[in-house]
Amino acid sequence: MSGKKRRYSRWRLAVQTAAFLVILINPFLNYYWQFSFVQGWYQSLGIGKLWFVSPLEGLESILVSKTVYLPLLIGMLIPVLLALFLGRVFCGWICPIHFLSELEDRLLRLLRIKRRDLWRLPRMVFWFALIGELLLSMIIGAPLFVFLSPPGLVGREIMMAVFFHTLALEGVIVVLVLTLNLFTRRFFCRYLCPLGALLAFLGSKRRLLVVKREEECLKCGLCDRACPLGLSPSQGEGASLYCWNCGECVDACRLNALAFRWRAIGPRVQSDSQPRDE
Amino acid sequence: MPIGGFVVHVQPEEKEELLRELSRHPQVEVFGHDEKGHLIVVLETETSEEMEALVEELSRLRGVINFNLAYLHAEDEVKKIEAGEIKPEIRFHRLRPEESS
Amino acid sequence: MALSRREFLKRTAALTAASLVGMNLPLKVDRAQADADRWVRGTCRFCGVGCRVELGIKDGRPVAIRGVPQSRTNMGYLCMKGMLFYQLMRHPDRLTKPLYRESKKEKFREISWEEALSIAAKKFAESIKNHGPDSVAYYGSGQALTEETYLFQKIMRAGLRTNNVEGNPRLCMASAVGGYITSFGADEPIGSYADIEQAFCFFIIGSNMAEAHPVLFRRVMRRKLDNPREVTVINADPRRSPTSRIADIHLQFKPGTDLALLNAMAYVIVEEKLYNEDFLNNYCTFRVGKEKKEVSFEDYKKFISAYTPEKAADICGGNITPDLIRKVARIFATSPATMSLWTMGINQRIRGVWANNLIHNLHLLTGQLCRPGADSFSLTGQPNACGGVREGGGLCHILPGHRPVKVDKLRHEVEDLWGVPRGRIPAKPGYHTIAMFSAVNEGKIKAIWINCTSPAQSLPNCDKYRKGMAREDVFIIVTDIFPTKTTELANLILPTAFHFEKTGVFGCTERRSQLTLKAIDPPGEAKPEVWIAREWALKLAEELNDPVIKKCVEPFLGLEPGYELPKAIWTEYTQKLTAGRDNDLRGATYEVLQQLPDGVQWPAPTKEWALKGGTYKKFVRGLDPLADEHAIDEKPYQFYGPAHKDHKLWVWLRPYKGPAEEPDAEYPFYLSTGRVIDHWHTSSMTGRIKELMRANPYAYIEINPKDAQRLGIKPGDMVLVETRRGKNILPAKVYEGPMEGMVFVYWYDMAEDRMINRVTKDAFDPGSKEPEFKICACRIKRLSGPKPLKPYLVRL
Amino acid sequence: MGSLLLPRLAHAGLLKSPVGINHLRPPGAVPEEIFPAKCIRCGRCAEICSYRSIRVLDIRYGVYAGTPLINVEEVPCYLCMKCVDVCPTGTLRRVSQEEVRMGLAVINRRQCVTWRGLALCRTCYNVCPFKEKAIHLDQLRPVIDERFCTGCGLCVHGCPLTPKAINIEPVYAFERKSRDVREEEAL
């Protein structure tokens, strides 16, 4: 049974690294070898004829420009389905910000710096961030998140560095987000990320959950401490909207009281649950 | 302060009289003329409205067939354009080949 | 001097207005003028037009070039090459030190001039001692000054006893030389540029003069546009070029079928009795074959009857119809004055001499010659191909003053004039260009001096010849101002002075010799070629222990190389070698040339005549002093050309001959090459002018839209061009230029992948030995979508 | 940064569009009015551009940060048409090469050496991908035909003069939405 320990975090790190390498290596491939099979980063990624578009960016573009473009909807399809079935797995397993934050975590651990979640805000802030951002975008007439989104900025900075040998100023935002981590783990991801909020909203009826088996639990609280989002899996928050299914708590539990489970009863996932403006 | 270069077509037989007439205007300088009845005239005025009025006035002189603007320099405006303060409106029709000489 | 800003604006306004009605105002608004301390006059060194330019110097640095409106050649107009070449004089890539390497695998190291000249002399001497005089060679250029070519060939012929003196004009002008000599008995055009303003029909064939001779083309265009109804422009070219845009009639025929077209035009002229009977009776004979047998007009009629317009239209393809040929022939024959203009499209052909003859034939039949505006006018490619190489003895078969080497009397004349023993110059002509580099391939030539040209890029099928040049047992000396494809294969690189850094004469297309004065010092240790040649000859004399070599340069010893030395060489050449020849330049001394910024057109036997500008039209009594001198009868025209003892012009019976390599199933396209206005030849110079390189960073392949569509080639796609000799990969430009079934590539690009002469064919005209650059068969294939390409220049 | 928070002031000039003379949107771009709204700044056009013509703007351009722009003076557009194929949002519409209207080339006849009669230069004519259509020669002087000019900027890039005698004016960028755009959007 001990072999099972830490399995998810290793897997996750592998996936995150791979996902990060895509956006790290790709500009080099494009720039130096003109190999342009893959383009873009996690705002929109094109792999050959297959396109992915981040749901929030797509939604913003549609709302702000008040036009609909079919390929855009098709590009959003796979990420939306992923969120519908698996919840915020993009955040937990792919997002380069989370990846960098994890690296930061490891570095801090190495330096033996301990920290607590200093600032805690009401969870509701998360939803206001999403609504506020969408409203603001519509008022300004420009999709706000798309040029200030930390996950997108990581990709853009890499591209700028490779293609134009310079960095864009707005990269400071990434640094800011990572700095906030020092005070509260994943402060941005927890409270401010509108993309996370949208994915969480989409994943409200998701199939994949972290479920606690009461009979095995010793209430040791290890899982609660492990959760980067400050949730309490011990209280069953692994099944809440906010959980991004990273599996950290599953790994942390020594008694296998926590586990990923497919939602047993046929979930009422509405097939027509298109992203809506709340 | 606009400066305008004009080609003035005049009836050749009236040319001499016109040249005398034009030399009386302080804002007008005649740079050249030929036997076909072309005068090359440069006008310099305080404002473009004044320039227009002057052209109107001169066009009515005896013997003048027409007054064609060939070159206009509006100094203040150009300075602003150079400084990037205003963007000049583009007049494409000026560049159609059939209108170019 | 300085204008107030207000005054400047008013003048600009007035000038702009005046330009609209074509009025000239005596005003100047030239800001560049105020920026230079002084202006030095000279000739532009890009192309054979011979534009007069002035170089602006400020604080000892070249800062601008401008045209001079009073000029007789260019009327003040320049092209961008000419306008910007001052940038090259202080270019960081300039070669400034002699560079040497024993083996071609090694890196170059800097050496002193003393050492460099010793090595150069030693290698040539060794080669002569071990393998005989014909194991050394000089390969010069139509861009070298006349003084340089003259001195080098004198040292080679009289000093080293070899006729291996060639030059790149073999690649561009040789067929025109052959054509003029066989048809008119004398090299070089009869008329001048001034005929353009008096012509009524321009027959431009095989020339994109809008790109290659832009400033001259402007004169043609002005003539046409000022008299749109009276003047007709006919352009015959397989490719639609900027030249054909002003043409009333564009004859588009399959590459290499021009001989049929020209013969068919002659057929129409004969059939419809459009010929000038008086002119034919008085001045012409008909000739055929190698033995130049004289035949009758009837024989000619019989011969020409095979070339009906119907048959020719069949051969020519394109848009040629029998009616079109008839129409063009009628215009040609009946216009008040017809001027033919042609360049490489005619010359660079397997039968270039014949093609030249056939153009001359049309003029002879119709008598469109010697009158104002009527001329058969070949355009030169290089600034000094006429003056230096054709007149100065820069080809293997001719001595200075249009003297064939073979003729004992003339050869001995030269030997006597030089004061060397008779028999010093061998009777046998040396290797012509292709033979010379074949000999390099075979190892027959052990040491070669390449001056001011880059055969590694400019020879057809150049890979073949580059192999030979890369041989370790061939010692190559290159004199140039920049690294080129050829310096890559050199053992010894000698840095030379550039234009305006030395004094000398260029002779342009219209027999005009113009002097360019030294304005600034060359950078670093670069030296004028005349100095290099003289010093080298002295070392050779020591090495070979041969006082005759020293004798060759004796008149020039100790002279200052910036002005005195070229002057002494020019004086010897003109006063001694051109005396009594058809290119008599005795009147065109340095003093006269300095007095006349537009130079002198030969024949100019006396100073008085030269001061009038020389001869505008050859062979016409009253206009040409030699026509009076050599007159044999009372007729107004006297064709005293040295090659025709009968004082007649010869109409040649030349059959149709297609190109050496025609497209077939395997290689279905015609490949043709040419120049773009912004680059000069191998772009070793123009490539270093950032403005020009930015405009044309790399060569591309022009494809007809129909072919492109068929092959799925889109603009910018990378295209593989393949011939039997090699392949190139070039970006595509799809446009209505080349006709269907033909592709066109510019040859200036130095990048290995885009160097089109790696695939062109090295078949050559048996008469003129000029290779057929213009036509070969190729196939093309789309390789990939657009790729960003980098401009490439050879650097050290 | 302050300007970021000012809603809808783009048209009042506070949020100035980066599009200007020789600074153009890539081929097929929707009008500048909705460009920043539609573009999701994914950078795929910039990554696929093998000529590096497309630059990505940074935050100094306010709400235009992250949008693609071509400065034709530096690197012109070679009309390879790859970028329009990868745009996920339709901000760059899929147009064919000859339908591209990035702007319109305008020759400054007072600057051009050929028009001033100082020299014969026809670089702009030679480098034009639609040579003889978009730029033709009238008495050896270049003349633009607005019907065919794509505004790719090869002429500007090639122009040997400083300042340039030929420039691209982004005339189409500020047009109201044309009918065909609406049609396409209605989809």
Short mmCIF file of N, CA and C in Angstrom, two decimals, chain C residues 493-576:
data_model
loop_
_atom_site.label_atom_id
_atom_site.label_comp_id
_atom_site.label_asym_id
_atom_site.label_seq_id
_atom_site.Cartn_x
_atom_site.Cartn_y
_atom_site.Cartn_z
N ILE C 493 45.04 37.54 -51.93
CA ILE C 493 44.06 38.60 -52.19
C ILE C 493 44.78 39.94 -52.06
N LEU C 494 44.69 40.72 -53.12
CA LEU C 494 45.33 42.03 -53.07
C LEU C 494 44.25 43.10 -53.04
N PRO C 495 44.26 43.93 -51.99
CA PRO C 495 43.22 44.96 -51.87
C PRO C 495 43.50 46.11 -52.84
N THR C 496 42.47 46.54 -53.54
CA THR C 496 42.71 47.61 -54.51
C THR C 496 41.89 48.84 -54.18
N ALA C 497 42.26 49.90 -54.87
CA ALA C 497 41.54 51.16 -54.73
C ALA C 497 40.23 51.05 -55.50
N PHE C 498 39.22 51.72 -54.98
CA PHE C 498 37.90 51.72 -55.62
C PHE C 498 37.81 52.94 -56.54
N HIS C 499 36.72 53.00 -57.24
CA HIS C 499 36.40 54.15 -58.07
C HIS C 499 36.52 55.43 -57.26
N PHE C 500 37.03 56.46 -57.84
CA PHE C 500 37.25 57.74 -57.18
C PHE C 500 38.41 57.69 -56.19
N GLU C 501 39.01 56.51 -56.05
CA GLU C 501 40.20 56.44 -55.20
C GLU C 501 41.45 56.33 -56.07
N LYS C 502 41.21 56.36 -57.38
CA LYS C 502 42.30 56.31 -58.33
C LYS C 502 41.83 57.05 -59.58
N THR C 503 42.74 57.35 -60.45
CA THR C 503 42.38 58.10 -61.67
C THR C 503 42.38 57.14 -62.85
N GLY C 504 41.44 57.35 -63.75
CA GLY C 504 41.45 56.52 -64.95
C GLY C 504 40.26 56.78 -65.83
N VAL C 505 40.27 56.10 -66.99
CA VAL C 505 39.27 56.35 -68.01
C VAL C 505 38.33 55.15 -68.16
N PHE C 506 37.06 55.44 -68.26
CA PHE C 506 36.05 54.45 -68.62
C PHE C 506 35.54 54.81 -70.01
N GLY C 507 35.37 53.81 -70.86
CA GLY C 507 34.79 54.06 -72.18
C GLY C 507 33.45 53.39 -72.26
N CYS C 508 32.39 54.17 -72.42
CA CYS C 508 31.05 53.59 -72.35
C CYS C 508 30.55 53.16 -73.74
N THR C 509 29.32 52.66 -73.76
CA THR C 509 28.71 52.09 -74.96
C THR C 509 28.90 52.91 -76.22
N GLU C 510 28.75 54.22 -76.12
CA GLU C 510 28.73 55.04 -77.33
C GLU C 510 30.11 55.58 -77.68
N ARG C 511 31.14 54.78 -77.48
CA ARG C 511 32.52 55.14 -77.83
C ARG C 511 33.01 56.35 -77.06
N ARG C 512 32.42 56.59 -75.93
CA ARG C 512 32.74 57.79 -75.17
C ARG C 512 33.71 57.46 -74.04
N SER C 513 34.84 58.16 -74.02
CA SER C 513 35.82 57.96 -72.95
C SER C 513 35.70 59.10 -71.96
N GLN C 514 35.52 58.75 -70.71
CA GLN C 514 35.37 59.78 -69.67
C GLN C 514 36.36 59.52 -68.56
N LEU C 515 36.89 60.59 -68.04
CA LEU C 515 37.92 60.49 -67.01
C LEU C 515 37.31 60.64 -65.62
N THR C 516 37.68 59.74 -64.74
CA THR C 516 37.30 59.88 -63.33
C THR C 516 38.55 60.21 -62.53
N LEU C 517 38.46 61.27 -61.77
CA LEU C 517 39.64 61.71 -61.03
C LEU C 517 39.65 61.16 -59.62
N LYS C 518 40.85 60.99 -59.14
CA LYS C 518 40.97 60.54 -57.76
C LYS C 518 40.45 61.64 -56.83
N ALA C 519 39.59 61.24 -55.89
CA ALA C 519 39.02 62.23 -54.99
C ALA C 519 39.48 62.02 -53.56
N ILE C 520 39.67 60.75 -53.22
CA ILE C 520 40.09 60.45 -51.84
C ILE C 520 41.12 59.32 -51.88
N ASP C 521 41.80 59.14 -50.76
CA ASP C 521 42.76 58.05 -50.68
C ASP C 521 42.06 56.74 -50.41
N PRO C 522 42.59 55.64 -50.96
CA PRO C 522 41.99 54.35 -50.63
C PRO C 522 42.19 54.01 -49.15
N PRO C 523 41.31 53.19 -48.59
CA PRO C 523 41.45 52.88 -47.15
C PRO C 523 42.59 51.90 -46.92
N GLY C 524 43.16 51.95 -45.75
CA GLY C 524 44.20 51.02 -45.35
C GLY C 524 45.35 51.00 -46.33
N GLU C 525 45.75 49.79 -46.71
CA GLU C 525 46.88 49.66 -47.61
C GLU C 525 46.44 49.36 -49.04
N ALA C 526 45.16 49.56 -49.34
CA ALA C 526 44.68 49.28 -50.69
C ALA C 526 45.42 50.17 -51.69
N LYS C 527 45.74 49.59 -52.86
CA LYS C 527 46.54 50.31 -53.86
C LYS C 527 45.83 50.27 -55.22
N PRO C 528 46.10 51.26 -56.06
CA PRO C 528 45.56 51.18 -57.43
C PRO C 528 46.19 50.01 -58.19
N GLU C 529 45.41 49.40 -59.07
CA GLU C 529 45.91 48.25 -59.82
C GLU C 529 47.14 48.58 -60.67
N VAL C 530 47.16 49.79 -61.22
CA VAL C 530 48.30 50.12 -62.07
C VAL C 530 49.61 50.05 -61.28
N TRP C 531 49.55 50.47 -60.06
CA TRP C 531 50.74 50.38 -59.21
C TRP C 531 51.09 48.92 -58.96
N ILE C 532 50.07 48.12 -58.64
CA ILE C 532 50.30 46.71 -58.36
C ILE C 532 50.94 46.04 -59.58
N ALA C 533 50.38 46.29 -60.77
CA ALA C 533 50.88 45.65 -61.97
C ALA C 533 52.33 46.05 -62.24
N ARG C 534 52.61 47.32 -62.05
CA ARG C 534 53.97 47.79 -62.35
C ARG C 534 54.98 47.15 -61.40
N GLU C 535 54.66 47.16 -60.12
CA GLU C 535 55.60 46.61 -59.15
C GLU C 535 55.78 45.10 -59.35
N TRP C 536 54.66 44.47 -59.70
CA TRP C 536 54.69 43.03 -59.92
C TRP C 536 55.59 42.71 -61.12
N ALA C 537 55.47 43.53 -62.17
CA ALA C 537 56.26 43.30 -63.37
C ALA C 537 57.76 43.42 -63.05
N LEU C 538 58.10 44.39 -62.20
CA LEU C 538 59.51 44.55 -61.84
C LEU C 538 60.04 43.31 -61.14
N LYS C 539 59.21 42.77 -60.24
CA LYS C 539 59.62 41.55 -59.52
C LYS C 539 59.75 40.39 -60.48
N LEU C 540 58.79 40.32 -61.44
CA LEU C 540 58.83 39.23 -62.42
C LEU C 540 60.12 39.30 -63.24
N ALA C 541 60.49 40.53 -63.62
CA ALA C 541 61.71 40.69 -64.42
C ALA C 541 62.89 40.11 -63.67
N GLU C 542 62.92 40.34 -62.35
CA GLU C 542 64.01 39.79 -61.54
C GLU C 542 63.94 38.28 -61.50
N GLU C 543 62.74 37.78 -61.18
CA GLU C 543 62.56 36.33 -61.02
C GLU C 543 62.94 35.58 -62.28
N LEU C 544 62.49 36.10 -63.41
CA LEU C 544 62.70 35.40 -64.68
C LEU C 544 63.97 35.88 -65.38
N ASN C 545 64.57 36.87 -64.76
CA ASN C 545 65.81 37.41 -65.32
C ASN C 545 65.59 37.83 -66.77
N ASP C 546 64.53 38.57 -67.00
CA ASP C 546 64.15 38.91 -68.36
C ASP C 546 63.99 40.43 -68.47
N PRO C 547 64.94 41.10 -69.12
CA PRO C 547 64.86 42.58 -69.17
C PRO C 547 63.67 43.09 -69.98
N VAL C 548 63.11 42.22 -70.86
CA VAL C 548 61.99 42.70 -71.68
C VAL C 548 60.78 42.99 -70.80
N ILE C 549 60.61 42.21 -69.75
CA ILE C 549 59.49 42.47 -68.84
C ILE C 549 59.64 43.86 -68.23
N LYS C 550 60.87 44.15 -67.83
CA LYS C 550 61.10 45.46 -67.24
C LYS C 550 60.84 46.56 -68.27
N LYS C 551 61.21 46.24 -69.50
CA LYS C 551 61.01 47.19 -70.60
C LYS C 551 59.52 47.58 -70.73
N CYS C 552 58.67 46.62 -70.46
CA CYS C 552 57.23 46.88 -70.57
C CYS C 552 56.77 47.99 -69.65
N VAL C 553 57.38 48.07 -68.48
CA VAL C 553 56.92 49.08 -67.52
C VAL C 553 57.91 50.22 -67.37
N GLU C 554 58.95 50.18 -68.15
CA GLU C 554 59.99 51.20 -68.02
C GLU C 554 59.45 52.63 -68.14
N PRO C 555 58.56 52.88 -69.12
CA PRO C 555 58.08 54.28 -69.23
C PRO C 555 57.33 54.75 -68.00
N PHE C 556 56.95 53.83 -67.15
CA PHE C 556 56.08 54.20 -66.03
C PHE C 556 56.80 54.19 -64.69
N LEU C 557 58.08 53.94 -64.70
CA LEU C 557 58.79 53.78 -63.43
C LEU C 557 58.80 55.08 -62.64
N GLY C 558 58.60 54.91 -61.34
CA GLY C 558 58.75 56.05 -60.45
C GLY C 558 57.61 57.05 -60.46
N LEU C 559 56.60 56.79 -61.25
CA LEU C 559 55.51 57.76 -61.31
C LEU C 559 54.53 57.57 -60.16
N GLU C 560 54.00 58.68 -59.73
CA GLU C 560 53.06 58.67 -58.61
C GLU C 560 51.77 57.99 -59.09
N PRO C 561 51.28 56.97 -58.34
CA PRO C 561 50.21 56.12 -58.88
C PRO C 561 48.82 56.75 -58.90
N GLY C 562 48.60 57.83 -58.19
CA GLY C 562 47.25 58.40 -58.12
C GLY C 562 46.85 59.12 -59.39
N TYR C 563 47.82 59.72 -60.09
CA TYR C 563 47.45 60.49 -61.29
C TYR C 563 48.51 60.35 -62.38
N GLU C 564 49.78 60.54 -62.00
CA GLU C 564 50.85 60.55 -63.01
C GLU C 564 50.97 59.21 -63.73
N LEU C 565 50.88 58.13 -62.97
CA LEU C 565 51.06 56.80 -63.56
C LEU C 565 49.94 56.47 -64.55
N PRO C 566 48.66 56.58 -64.16
CA PRO C 566 47.62 56.30 -65.16
C PRO C 566 47.71 57.24 -66.35
N LYS C 567 48.13 58.47 -66.10
CA LYS C 567 48.23 59.42 -67.20
C LYS C 567 49.29 58.95 -68.20
N ALA C 568 50.41 58.49 -67.69
CA ALA C 568 51.47 58.04 -68.58
C ALA C 568 51.02 56.82 -69.38
N ILE C 569 50.29 55.93 -68.72
CA ILE C 569 49.80 54.73 -69.41
C ILE C 569 48.81 55.13 -70.50
N TRP C 570 47.89 56.01 -70.15
CA TRP C 570 46.89 56.47 -71.11
C TRP C 570 47.57 57.15 -72.30
N THR C 571 48.58 57.93 -71.99
CA THR C 571 49.27 58.63 -73.06
C THR C 571 49.92 57.62 -74.01
N GLU C 572 50.59 56.63 -73.44
CA GLU C 572 51.23 55.64 -74.31
C GLU C 572 50.18 54.93 -75.15
N TYR C 573 49.09 54.52 -74.49
CA TYR C 573 48.04 53.76 -75.19
C TYR C 573 47.44 54.59 -76.32
N THR C 574 47.03 55.81 -76.00
CA THR C 574 46.33 56.58 -77.02
C THR C 574 47.28 57.09 -78.10
N GLN C 575 48.39 57.65 -77.69
CA GLN C 575 49.27 58.27 -78.69
C GLN C 575 49.93 57.23 -79.58
N LYS C 576 50.28 56.08 -78.99
CA LYS C 576 50.99 55.10 -79.80
C LYS C 576 50.05 54.06 -80.39
#
